[in-house]
PDB file of C-alpha atoms in Angstrom:
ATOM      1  CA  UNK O 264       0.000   0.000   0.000  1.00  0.00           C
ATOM      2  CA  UNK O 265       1.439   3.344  -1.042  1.00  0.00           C
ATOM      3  CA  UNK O 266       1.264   5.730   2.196  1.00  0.00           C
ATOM      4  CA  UNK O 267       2.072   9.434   1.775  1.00  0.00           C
ATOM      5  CA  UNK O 268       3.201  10.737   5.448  1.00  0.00           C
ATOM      6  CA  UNK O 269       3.538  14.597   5.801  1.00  0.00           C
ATOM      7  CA  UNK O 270       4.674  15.584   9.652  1.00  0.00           C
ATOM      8  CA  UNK O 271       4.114  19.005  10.732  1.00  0.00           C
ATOM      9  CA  UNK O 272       1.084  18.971   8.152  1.00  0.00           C
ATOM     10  CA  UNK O 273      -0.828  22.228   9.572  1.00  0.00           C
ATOM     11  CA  UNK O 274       0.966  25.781  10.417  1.00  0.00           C
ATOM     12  CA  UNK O 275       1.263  25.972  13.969  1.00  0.00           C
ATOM     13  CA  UNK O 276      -1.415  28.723  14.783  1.00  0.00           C
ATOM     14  CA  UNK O 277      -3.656  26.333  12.304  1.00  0.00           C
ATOM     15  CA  UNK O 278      -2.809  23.327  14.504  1.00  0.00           C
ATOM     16  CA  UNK O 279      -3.314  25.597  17.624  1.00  0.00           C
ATOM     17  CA  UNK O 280      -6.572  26.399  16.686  1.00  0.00           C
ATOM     18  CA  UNK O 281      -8.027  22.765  16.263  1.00  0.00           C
ATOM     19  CA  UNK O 282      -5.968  22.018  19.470  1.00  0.00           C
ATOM     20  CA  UNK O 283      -7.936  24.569  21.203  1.00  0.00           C
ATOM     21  CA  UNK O 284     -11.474  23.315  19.977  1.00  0.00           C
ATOM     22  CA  UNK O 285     -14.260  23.244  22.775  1.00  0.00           C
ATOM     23  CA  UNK O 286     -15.167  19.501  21.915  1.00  0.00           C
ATOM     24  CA  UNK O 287     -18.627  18.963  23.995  1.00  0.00           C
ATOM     25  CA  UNK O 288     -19.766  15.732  23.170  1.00  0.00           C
ATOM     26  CA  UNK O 289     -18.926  13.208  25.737  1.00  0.00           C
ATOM     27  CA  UNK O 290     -16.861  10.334  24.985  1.00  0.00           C
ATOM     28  CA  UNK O 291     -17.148   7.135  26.842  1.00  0.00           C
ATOM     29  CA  UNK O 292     -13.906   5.110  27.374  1.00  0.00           C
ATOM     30  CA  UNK O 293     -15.096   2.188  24.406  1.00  0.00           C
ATOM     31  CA  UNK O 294     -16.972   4.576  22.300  1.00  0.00           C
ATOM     32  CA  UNK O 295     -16.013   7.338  19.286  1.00  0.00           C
ATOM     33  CA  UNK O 296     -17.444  10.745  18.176  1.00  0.00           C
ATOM     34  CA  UNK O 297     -17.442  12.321  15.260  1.00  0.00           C
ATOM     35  CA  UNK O 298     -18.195  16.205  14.596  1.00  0.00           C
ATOM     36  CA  UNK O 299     -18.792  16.028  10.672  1.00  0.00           C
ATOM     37  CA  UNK O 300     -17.492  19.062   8.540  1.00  0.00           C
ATOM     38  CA  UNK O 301     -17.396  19.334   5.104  1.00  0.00           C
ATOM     39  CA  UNK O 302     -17.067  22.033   2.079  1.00  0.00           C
ATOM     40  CA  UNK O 303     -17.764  21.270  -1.366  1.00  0.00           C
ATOM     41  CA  UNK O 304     -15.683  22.377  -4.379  1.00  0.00           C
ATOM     42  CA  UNK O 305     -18.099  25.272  -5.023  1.00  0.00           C
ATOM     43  CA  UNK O 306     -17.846  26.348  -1.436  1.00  0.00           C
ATOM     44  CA  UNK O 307     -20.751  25.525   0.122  1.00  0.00           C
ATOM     45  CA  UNK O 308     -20.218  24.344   3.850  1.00  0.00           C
ATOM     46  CA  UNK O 309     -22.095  22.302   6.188  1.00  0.00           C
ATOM     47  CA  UNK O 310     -20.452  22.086  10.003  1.00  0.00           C
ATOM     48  CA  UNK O 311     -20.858  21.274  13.266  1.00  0.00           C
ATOM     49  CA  UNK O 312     -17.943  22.396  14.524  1.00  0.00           C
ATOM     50  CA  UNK O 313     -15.832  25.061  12.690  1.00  0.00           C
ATOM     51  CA  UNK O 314     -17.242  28.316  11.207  1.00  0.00           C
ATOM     52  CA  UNK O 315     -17.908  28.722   7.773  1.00  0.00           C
ATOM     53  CA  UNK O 316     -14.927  31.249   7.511  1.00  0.00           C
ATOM     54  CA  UNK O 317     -12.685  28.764   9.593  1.00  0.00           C
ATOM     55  CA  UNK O 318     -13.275  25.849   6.757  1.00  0.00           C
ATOM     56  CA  UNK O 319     -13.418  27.839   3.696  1.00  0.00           C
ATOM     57  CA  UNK O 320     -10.042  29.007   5.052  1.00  0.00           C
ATOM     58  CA  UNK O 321      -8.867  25.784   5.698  1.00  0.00           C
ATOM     59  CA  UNK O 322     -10.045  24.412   2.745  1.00  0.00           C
ATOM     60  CA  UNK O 323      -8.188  27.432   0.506  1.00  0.00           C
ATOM     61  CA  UNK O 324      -5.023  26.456   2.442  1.00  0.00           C
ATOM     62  CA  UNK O 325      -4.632  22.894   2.315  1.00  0.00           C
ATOM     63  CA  UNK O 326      -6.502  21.390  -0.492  1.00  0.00           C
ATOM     64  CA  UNK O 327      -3.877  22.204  -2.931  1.00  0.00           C
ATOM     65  CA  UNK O 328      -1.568  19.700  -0.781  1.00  0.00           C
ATOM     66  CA  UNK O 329      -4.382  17.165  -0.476  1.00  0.00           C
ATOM     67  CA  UNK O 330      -4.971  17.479  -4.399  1.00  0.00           C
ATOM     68  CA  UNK O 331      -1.036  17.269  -5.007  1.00  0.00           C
ATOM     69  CA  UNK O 332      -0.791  13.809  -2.847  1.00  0.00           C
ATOM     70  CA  UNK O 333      -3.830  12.541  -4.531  1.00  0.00           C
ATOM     71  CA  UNK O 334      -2.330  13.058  -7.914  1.00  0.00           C
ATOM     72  CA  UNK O 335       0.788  11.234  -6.427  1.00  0.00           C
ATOM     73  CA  UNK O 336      -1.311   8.281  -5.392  1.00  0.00           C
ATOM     74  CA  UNK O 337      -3.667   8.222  -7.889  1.00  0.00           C
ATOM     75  CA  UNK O 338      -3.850  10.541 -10.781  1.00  0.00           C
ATOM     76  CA  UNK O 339      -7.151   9.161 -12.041  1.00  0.00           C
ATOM     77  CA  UNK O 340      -9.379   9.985  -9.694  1.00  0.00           C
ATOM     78  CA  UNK O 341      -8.403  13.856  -9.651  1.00  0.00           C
ATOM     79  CA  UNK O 342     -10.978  14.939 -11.770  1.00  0.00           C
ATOM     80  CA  UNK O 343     -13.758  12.496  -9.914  1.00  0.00           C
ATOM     81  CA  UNK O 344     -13.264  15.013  -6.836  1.00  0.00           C
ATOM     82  CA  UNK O 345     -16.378  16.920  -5.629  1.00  0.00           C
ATOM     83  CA  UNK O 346     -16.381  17.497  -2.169  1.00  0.00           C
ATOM     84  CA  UNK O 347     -13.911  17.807   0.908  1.00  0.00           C
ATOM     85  CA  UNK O 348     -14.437  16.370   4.608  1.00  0.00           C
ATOM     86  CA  UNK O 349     -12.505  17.562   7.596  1.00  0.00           C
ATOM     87  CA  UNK O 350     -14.242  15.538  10.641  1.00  0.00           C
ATOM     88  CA  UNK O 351     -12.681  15.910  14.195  1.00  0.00           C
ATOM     89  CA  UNK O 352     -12.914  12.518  15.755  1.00  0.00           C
ATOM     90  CA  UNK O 353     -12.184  12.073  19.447  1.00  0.00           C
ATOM     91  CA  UNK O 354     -11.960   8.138  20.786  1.00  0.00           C
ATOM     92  CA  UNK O 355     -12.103   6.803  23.699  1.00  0.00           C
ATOM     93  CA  UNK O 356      -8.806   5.576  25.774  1.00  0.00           C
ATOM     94  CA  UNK O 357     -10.158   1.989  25.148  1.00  0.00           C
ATOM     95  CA  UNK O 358     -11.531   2.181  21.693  1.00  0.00           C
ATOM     96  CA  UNK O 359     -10.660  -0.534  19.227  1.00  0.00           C
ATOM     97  CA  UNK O 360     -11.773  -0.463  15.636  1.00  0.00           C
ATOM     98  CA  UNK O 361     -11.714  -3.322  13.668  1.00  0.00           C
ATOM     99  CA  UNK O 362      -9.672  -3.780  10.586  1.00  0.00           C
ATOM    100  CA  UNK O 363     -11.334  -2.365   7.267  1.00  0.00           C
ATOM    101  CA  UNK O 364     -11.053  -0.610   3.909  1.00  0.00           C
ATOM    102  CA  UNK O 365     -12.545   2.574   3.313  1.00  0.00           C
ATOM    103  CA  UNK O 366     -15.757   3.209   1.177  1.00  0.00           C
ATOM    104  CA  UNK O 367     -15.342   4.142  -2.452  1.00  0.00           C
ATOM    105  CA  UNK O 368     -16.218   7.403  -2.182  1.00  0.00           C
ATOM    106  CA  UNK O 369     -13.124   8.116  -0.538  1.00  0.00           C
ATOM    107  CA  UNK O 370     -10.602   9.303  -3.020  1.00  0.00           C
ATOM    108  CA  UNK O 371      -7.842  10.291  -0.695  1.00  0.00           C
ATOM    109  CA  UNK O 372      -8.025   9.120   3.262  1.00  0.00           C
ATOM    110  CA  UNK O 373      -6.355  11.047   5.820  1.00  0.00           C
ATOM    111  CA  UNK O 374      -5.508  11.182   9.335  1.00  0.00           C
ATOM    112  CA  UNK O 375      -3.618  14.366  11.022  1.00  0.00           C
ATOM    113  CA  UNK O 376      -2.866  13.740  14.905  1.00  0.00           C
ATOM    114  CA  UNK O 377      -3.577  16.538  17.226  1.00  0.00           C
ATOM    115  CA  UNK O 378      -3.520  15.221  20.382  1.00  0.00           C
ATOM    116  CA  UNK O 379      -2.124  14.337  23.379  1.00  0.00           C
ATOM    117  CA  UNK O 380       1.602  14.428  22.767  1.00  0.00           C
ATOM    118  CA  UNK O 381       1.865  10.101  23.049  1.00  0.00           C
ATOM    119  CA  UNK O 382      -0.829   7.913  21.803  1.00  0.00           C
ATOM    120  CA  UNK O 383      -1.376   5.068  19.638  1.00  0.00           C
ATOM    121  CA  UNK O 384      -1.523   5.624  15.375  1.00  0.00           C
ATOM    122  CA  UNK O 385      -2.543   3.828  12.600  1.00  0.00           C
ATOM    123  CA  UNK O 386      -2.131   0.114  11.858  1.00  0.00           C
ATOM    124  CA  UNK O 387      -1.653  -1.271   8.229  1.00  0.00           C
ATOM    125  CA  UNK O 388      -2.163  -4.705   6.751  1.00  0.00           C
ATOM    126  CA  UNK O 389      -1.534  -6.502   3.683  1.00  0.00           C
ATOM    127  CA  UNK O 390      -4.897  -8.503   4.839  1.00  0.00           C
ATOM    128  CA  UNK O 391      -7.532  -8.134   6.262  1.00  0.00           C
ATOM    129  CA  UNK O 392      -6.645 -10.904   8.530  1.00  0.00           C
ATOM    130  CA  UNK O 393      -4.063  -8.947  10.125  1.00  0.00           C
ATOM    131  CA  UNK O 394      -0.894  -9.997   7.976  1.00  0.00           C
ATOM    132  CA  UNK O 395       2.177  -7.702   6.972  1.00  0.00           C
ATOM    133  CA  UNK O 396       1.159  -5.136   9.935  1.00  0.00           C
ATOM    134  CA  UNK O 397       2.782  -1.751   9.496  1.00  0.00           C
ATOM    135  CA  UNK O 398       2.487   1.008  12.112  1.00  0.00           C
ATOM    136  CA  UNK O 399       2.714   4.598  11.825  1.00  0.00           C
ATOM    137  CA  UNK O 400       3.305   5.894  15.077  1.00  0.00           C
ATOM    138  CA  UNK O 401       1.679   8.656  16.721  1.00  0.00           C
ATOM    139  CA  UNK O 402       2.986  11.967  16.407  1.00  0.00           C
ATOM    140  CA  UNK O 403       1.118  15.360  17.141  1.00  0.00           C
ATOM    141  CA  UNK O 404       1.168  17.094  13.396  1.00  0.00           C
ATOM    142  CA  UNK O 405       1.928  14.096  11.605  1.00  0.00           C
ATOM    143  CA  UNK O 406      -0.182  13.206   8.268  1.00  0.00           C
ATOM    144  CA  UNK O 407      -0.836   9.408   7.199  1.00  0.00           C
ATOM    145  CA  UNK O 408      -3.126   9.686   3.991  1.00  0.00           C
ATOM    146  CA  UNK O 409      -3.552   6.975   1.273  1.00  0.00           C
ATOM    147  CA  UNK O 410      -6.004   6.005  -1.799  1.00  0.00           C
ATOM    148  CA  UNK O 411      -7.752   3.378  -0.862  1.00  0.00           C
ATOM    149  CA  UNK O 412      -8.508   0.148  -3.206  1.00  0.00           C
ATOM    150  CA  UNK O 413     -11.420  -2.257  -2.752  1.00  0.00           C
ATOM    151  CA  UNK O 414     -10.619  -5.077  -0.467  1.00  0.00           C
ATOM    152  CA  UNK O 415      -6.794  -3.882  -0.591  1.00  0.00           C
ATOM    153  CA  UNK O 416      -6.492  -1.091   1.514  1.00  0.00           C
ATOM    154  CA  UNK O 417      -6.983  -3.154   4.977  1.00  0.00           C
ATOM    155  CA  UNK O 418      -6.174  -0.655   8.082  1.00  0.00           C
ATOM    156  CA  UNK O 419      -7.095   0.034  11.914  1.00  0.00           C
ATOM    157  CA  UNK O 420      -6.489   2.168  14.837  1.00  0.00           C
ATOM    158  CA  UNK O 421      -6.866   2.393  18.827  1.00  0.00           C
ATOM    159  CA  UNK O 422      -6.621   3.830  21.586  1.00  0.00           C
ATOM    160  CA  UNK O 423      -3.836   3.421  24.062  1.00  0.00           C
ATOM    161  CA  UNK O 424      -5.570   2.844  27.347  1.00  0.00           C
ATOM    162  CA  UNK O 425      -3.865   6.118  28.865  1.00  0.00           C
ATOM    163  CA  UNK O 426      -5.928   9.066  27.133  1.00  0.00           C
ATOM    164  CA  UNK O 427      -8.172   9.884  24.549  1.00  0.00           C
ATOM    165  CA  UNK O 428      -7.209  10.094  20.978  1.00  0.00           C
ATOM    166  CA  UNK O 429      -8.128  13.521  18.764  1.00  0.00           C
ATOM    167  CA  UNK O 430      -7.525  13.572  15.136  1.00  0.00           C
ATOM    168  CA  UNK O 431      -8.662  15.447  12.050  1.00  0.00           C
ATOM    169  CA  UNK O 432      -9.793  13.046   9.498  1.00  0.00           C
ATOM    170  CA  UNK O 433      -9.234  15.001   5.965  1.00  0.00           C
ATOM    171  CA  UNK O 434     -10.540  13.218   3.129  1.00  0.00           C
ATOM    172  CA  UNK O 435     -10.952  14.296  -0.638  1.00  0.00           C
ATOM    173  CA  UNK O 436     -14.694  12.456  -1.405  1.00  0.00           C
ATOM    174  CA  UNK O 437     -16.815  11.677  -4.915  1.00  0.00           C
ATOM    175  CA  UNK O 438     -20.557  10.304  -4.872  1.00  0.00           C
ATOM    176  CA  UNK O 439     -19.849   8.650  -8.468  1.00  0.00           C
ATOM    177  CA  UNK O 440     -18.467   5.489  -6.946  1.00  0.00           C
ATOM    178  CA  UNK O 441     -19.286   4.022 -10.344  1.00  0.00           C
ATOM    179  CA  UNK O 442     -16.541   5.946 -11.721  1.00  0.00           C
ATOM    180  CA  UNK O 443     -14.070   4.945  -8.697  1.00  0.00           C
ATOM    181  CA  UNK O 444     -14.480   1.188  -8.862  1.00  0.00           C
ATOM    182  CA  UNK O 445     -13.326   1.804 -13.280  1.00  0.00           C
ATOM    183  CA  UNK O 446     -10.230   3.290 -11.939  1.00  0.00           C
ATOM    184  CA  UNK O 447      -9.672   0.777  -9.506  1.00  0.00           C
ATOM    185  CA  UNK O 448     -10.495  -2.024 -12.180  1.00  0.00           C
ATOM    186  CA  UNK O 449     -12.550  -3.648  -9.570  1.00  0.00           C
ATOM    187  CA  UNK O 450     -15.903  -4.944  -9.303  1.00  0.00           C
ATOM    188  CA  UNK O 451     -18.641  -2.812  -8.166  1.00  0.00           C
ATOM    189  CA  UNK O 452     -21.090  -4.977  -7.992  1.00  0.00           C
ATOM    190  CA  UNK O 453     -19.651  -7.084  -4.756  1.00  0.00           C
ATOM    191  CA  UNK O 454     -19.085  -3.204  -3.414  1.00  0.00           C
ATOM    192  CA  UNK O 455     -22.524  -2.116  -3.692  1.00  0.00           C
ATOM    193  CA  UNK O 456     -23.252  -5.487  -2.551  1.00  0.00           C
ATOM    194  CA  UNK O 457     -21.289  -4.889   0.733  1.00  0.00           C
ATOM    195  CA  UNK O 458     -22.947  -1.331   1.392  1.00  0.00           C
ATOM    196  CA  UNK O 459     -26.528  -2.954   0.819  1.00  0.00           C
ATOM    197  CA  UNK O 460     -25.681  -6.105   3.061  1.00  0.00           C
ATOM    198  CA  UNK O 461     -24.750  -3.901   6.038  1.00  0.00           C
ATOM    199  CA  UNK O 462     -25.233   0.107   5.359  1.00  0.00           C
ATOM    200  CA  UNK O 463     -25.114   0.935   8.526  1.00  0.00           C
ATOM    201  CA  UNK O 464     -21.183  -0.305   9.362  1.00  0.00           C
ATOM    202  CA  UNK O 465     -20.977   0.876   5.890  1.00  0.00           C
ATOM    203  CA  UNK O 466     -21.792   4.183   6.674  1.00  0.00           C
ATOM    204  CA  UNK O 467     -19.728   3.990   9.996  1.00  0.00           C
ATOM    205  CA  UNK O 468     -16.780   3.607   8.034  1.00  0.00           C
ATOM    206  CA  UNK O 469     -17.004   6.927   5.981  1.00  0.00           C
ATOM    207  CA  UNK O 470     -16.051   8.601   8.994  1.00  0.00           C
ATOM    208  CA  UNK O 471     -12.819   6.866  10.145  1.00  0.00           C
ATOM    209  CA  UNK O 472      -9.332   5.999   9.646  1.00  0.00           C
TER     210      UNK O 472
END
């Protein structure tokens, strides 16, 4: 799996900023939340946590990197971009998420860490049993993003028992998966198949890495 990994991705007042977030949902020690941002191409924001000027700015900033690691990783599915998602996702100290591949309409997953200073990053396998394990270790700044390929793609994370884990999950999204699964040169129909068998882990998914 071809991994792009950026550290000090944000500025430091940028990283500041998210660092200094008044995150109100509560977060049980096994459990995850989610506060769902995202901007489309044409600017139009929808966001439960940043203001509109925050993530336009954010979104003028940084998705010229995000575009320039996609076309790294994979040049065909530049022009299938169409909308940008920049979740904050806090976890539990004893949250475990089980080894998957992200949704098609990912074009370009990524994970920043923002805090604490020591936790527990992102796991990588060549299967989705758990084989050729890679780790990229936690480090506050430090970007993990990859393309994802159906069934190929296989990765987890945790937390690390001590503390709770705060990232920004930036991912570059499409809704014409149709389009994603002819670059990939895979077969859509066992994808759609997966999302209709169990939409709701499905749609769990979307939001993680």
């Amino acid at each position: 799996m071809n991994l792009k990994i950026i550290k000090n991705f944000f500025d430091s007042k940028d990283l500041q900023i998210i660092s200094s977030l008044n995150l109100k949902k509560k977060v049980d020690d096994n459990k995850s939340v989610v506060y769902h941002n995202k901007i489309t191409k044409d600017g139009e924001v929808e966001s439960e946590l940043f203001s509109q000027e925050t993530l336009k700015f954010f979104q003028k900033k940084y998705h010229p990197i995000a575009i320039k690691i996609l076309e790294e990783l994979s040049p065909e599915k530049v022009d299938l971009y169409e909308y940008s998602e920049f979740h904050l996702v806090e976890t539990g100290k004893n949250f475990q998420f089980p080894i998957h591949d992200d949704i098609p309409n990912k074009l370009l997953s990524g994970v920043i860490y923002v805090k604490p200073e020591e936790n527990s990053g992102t796991i990588f396998y060549e299967t989705k049993s758990g084989e050729g394990k890679n780790i990229i270790e936690w480090e506050v700044n430090k970007a993990v993003f990859f393309s994802r390929v159906e069934r190929k793609t296989w990765h987890s994370y945790s937390g690390d028992g001590k503390s709770n884990r705060v990232t920004i999950v930036y991912n570059l999204m499409t809704d014409d998966i149709k389009s994603v699964f002819a670059v990939e040169k895979t077969n859509g129909f066992f994808g759609k198949l997966r999302n209709f068998i169990n939409p709701y882990l499905f749609k769990y998914f979307k939001f993680t890495i």
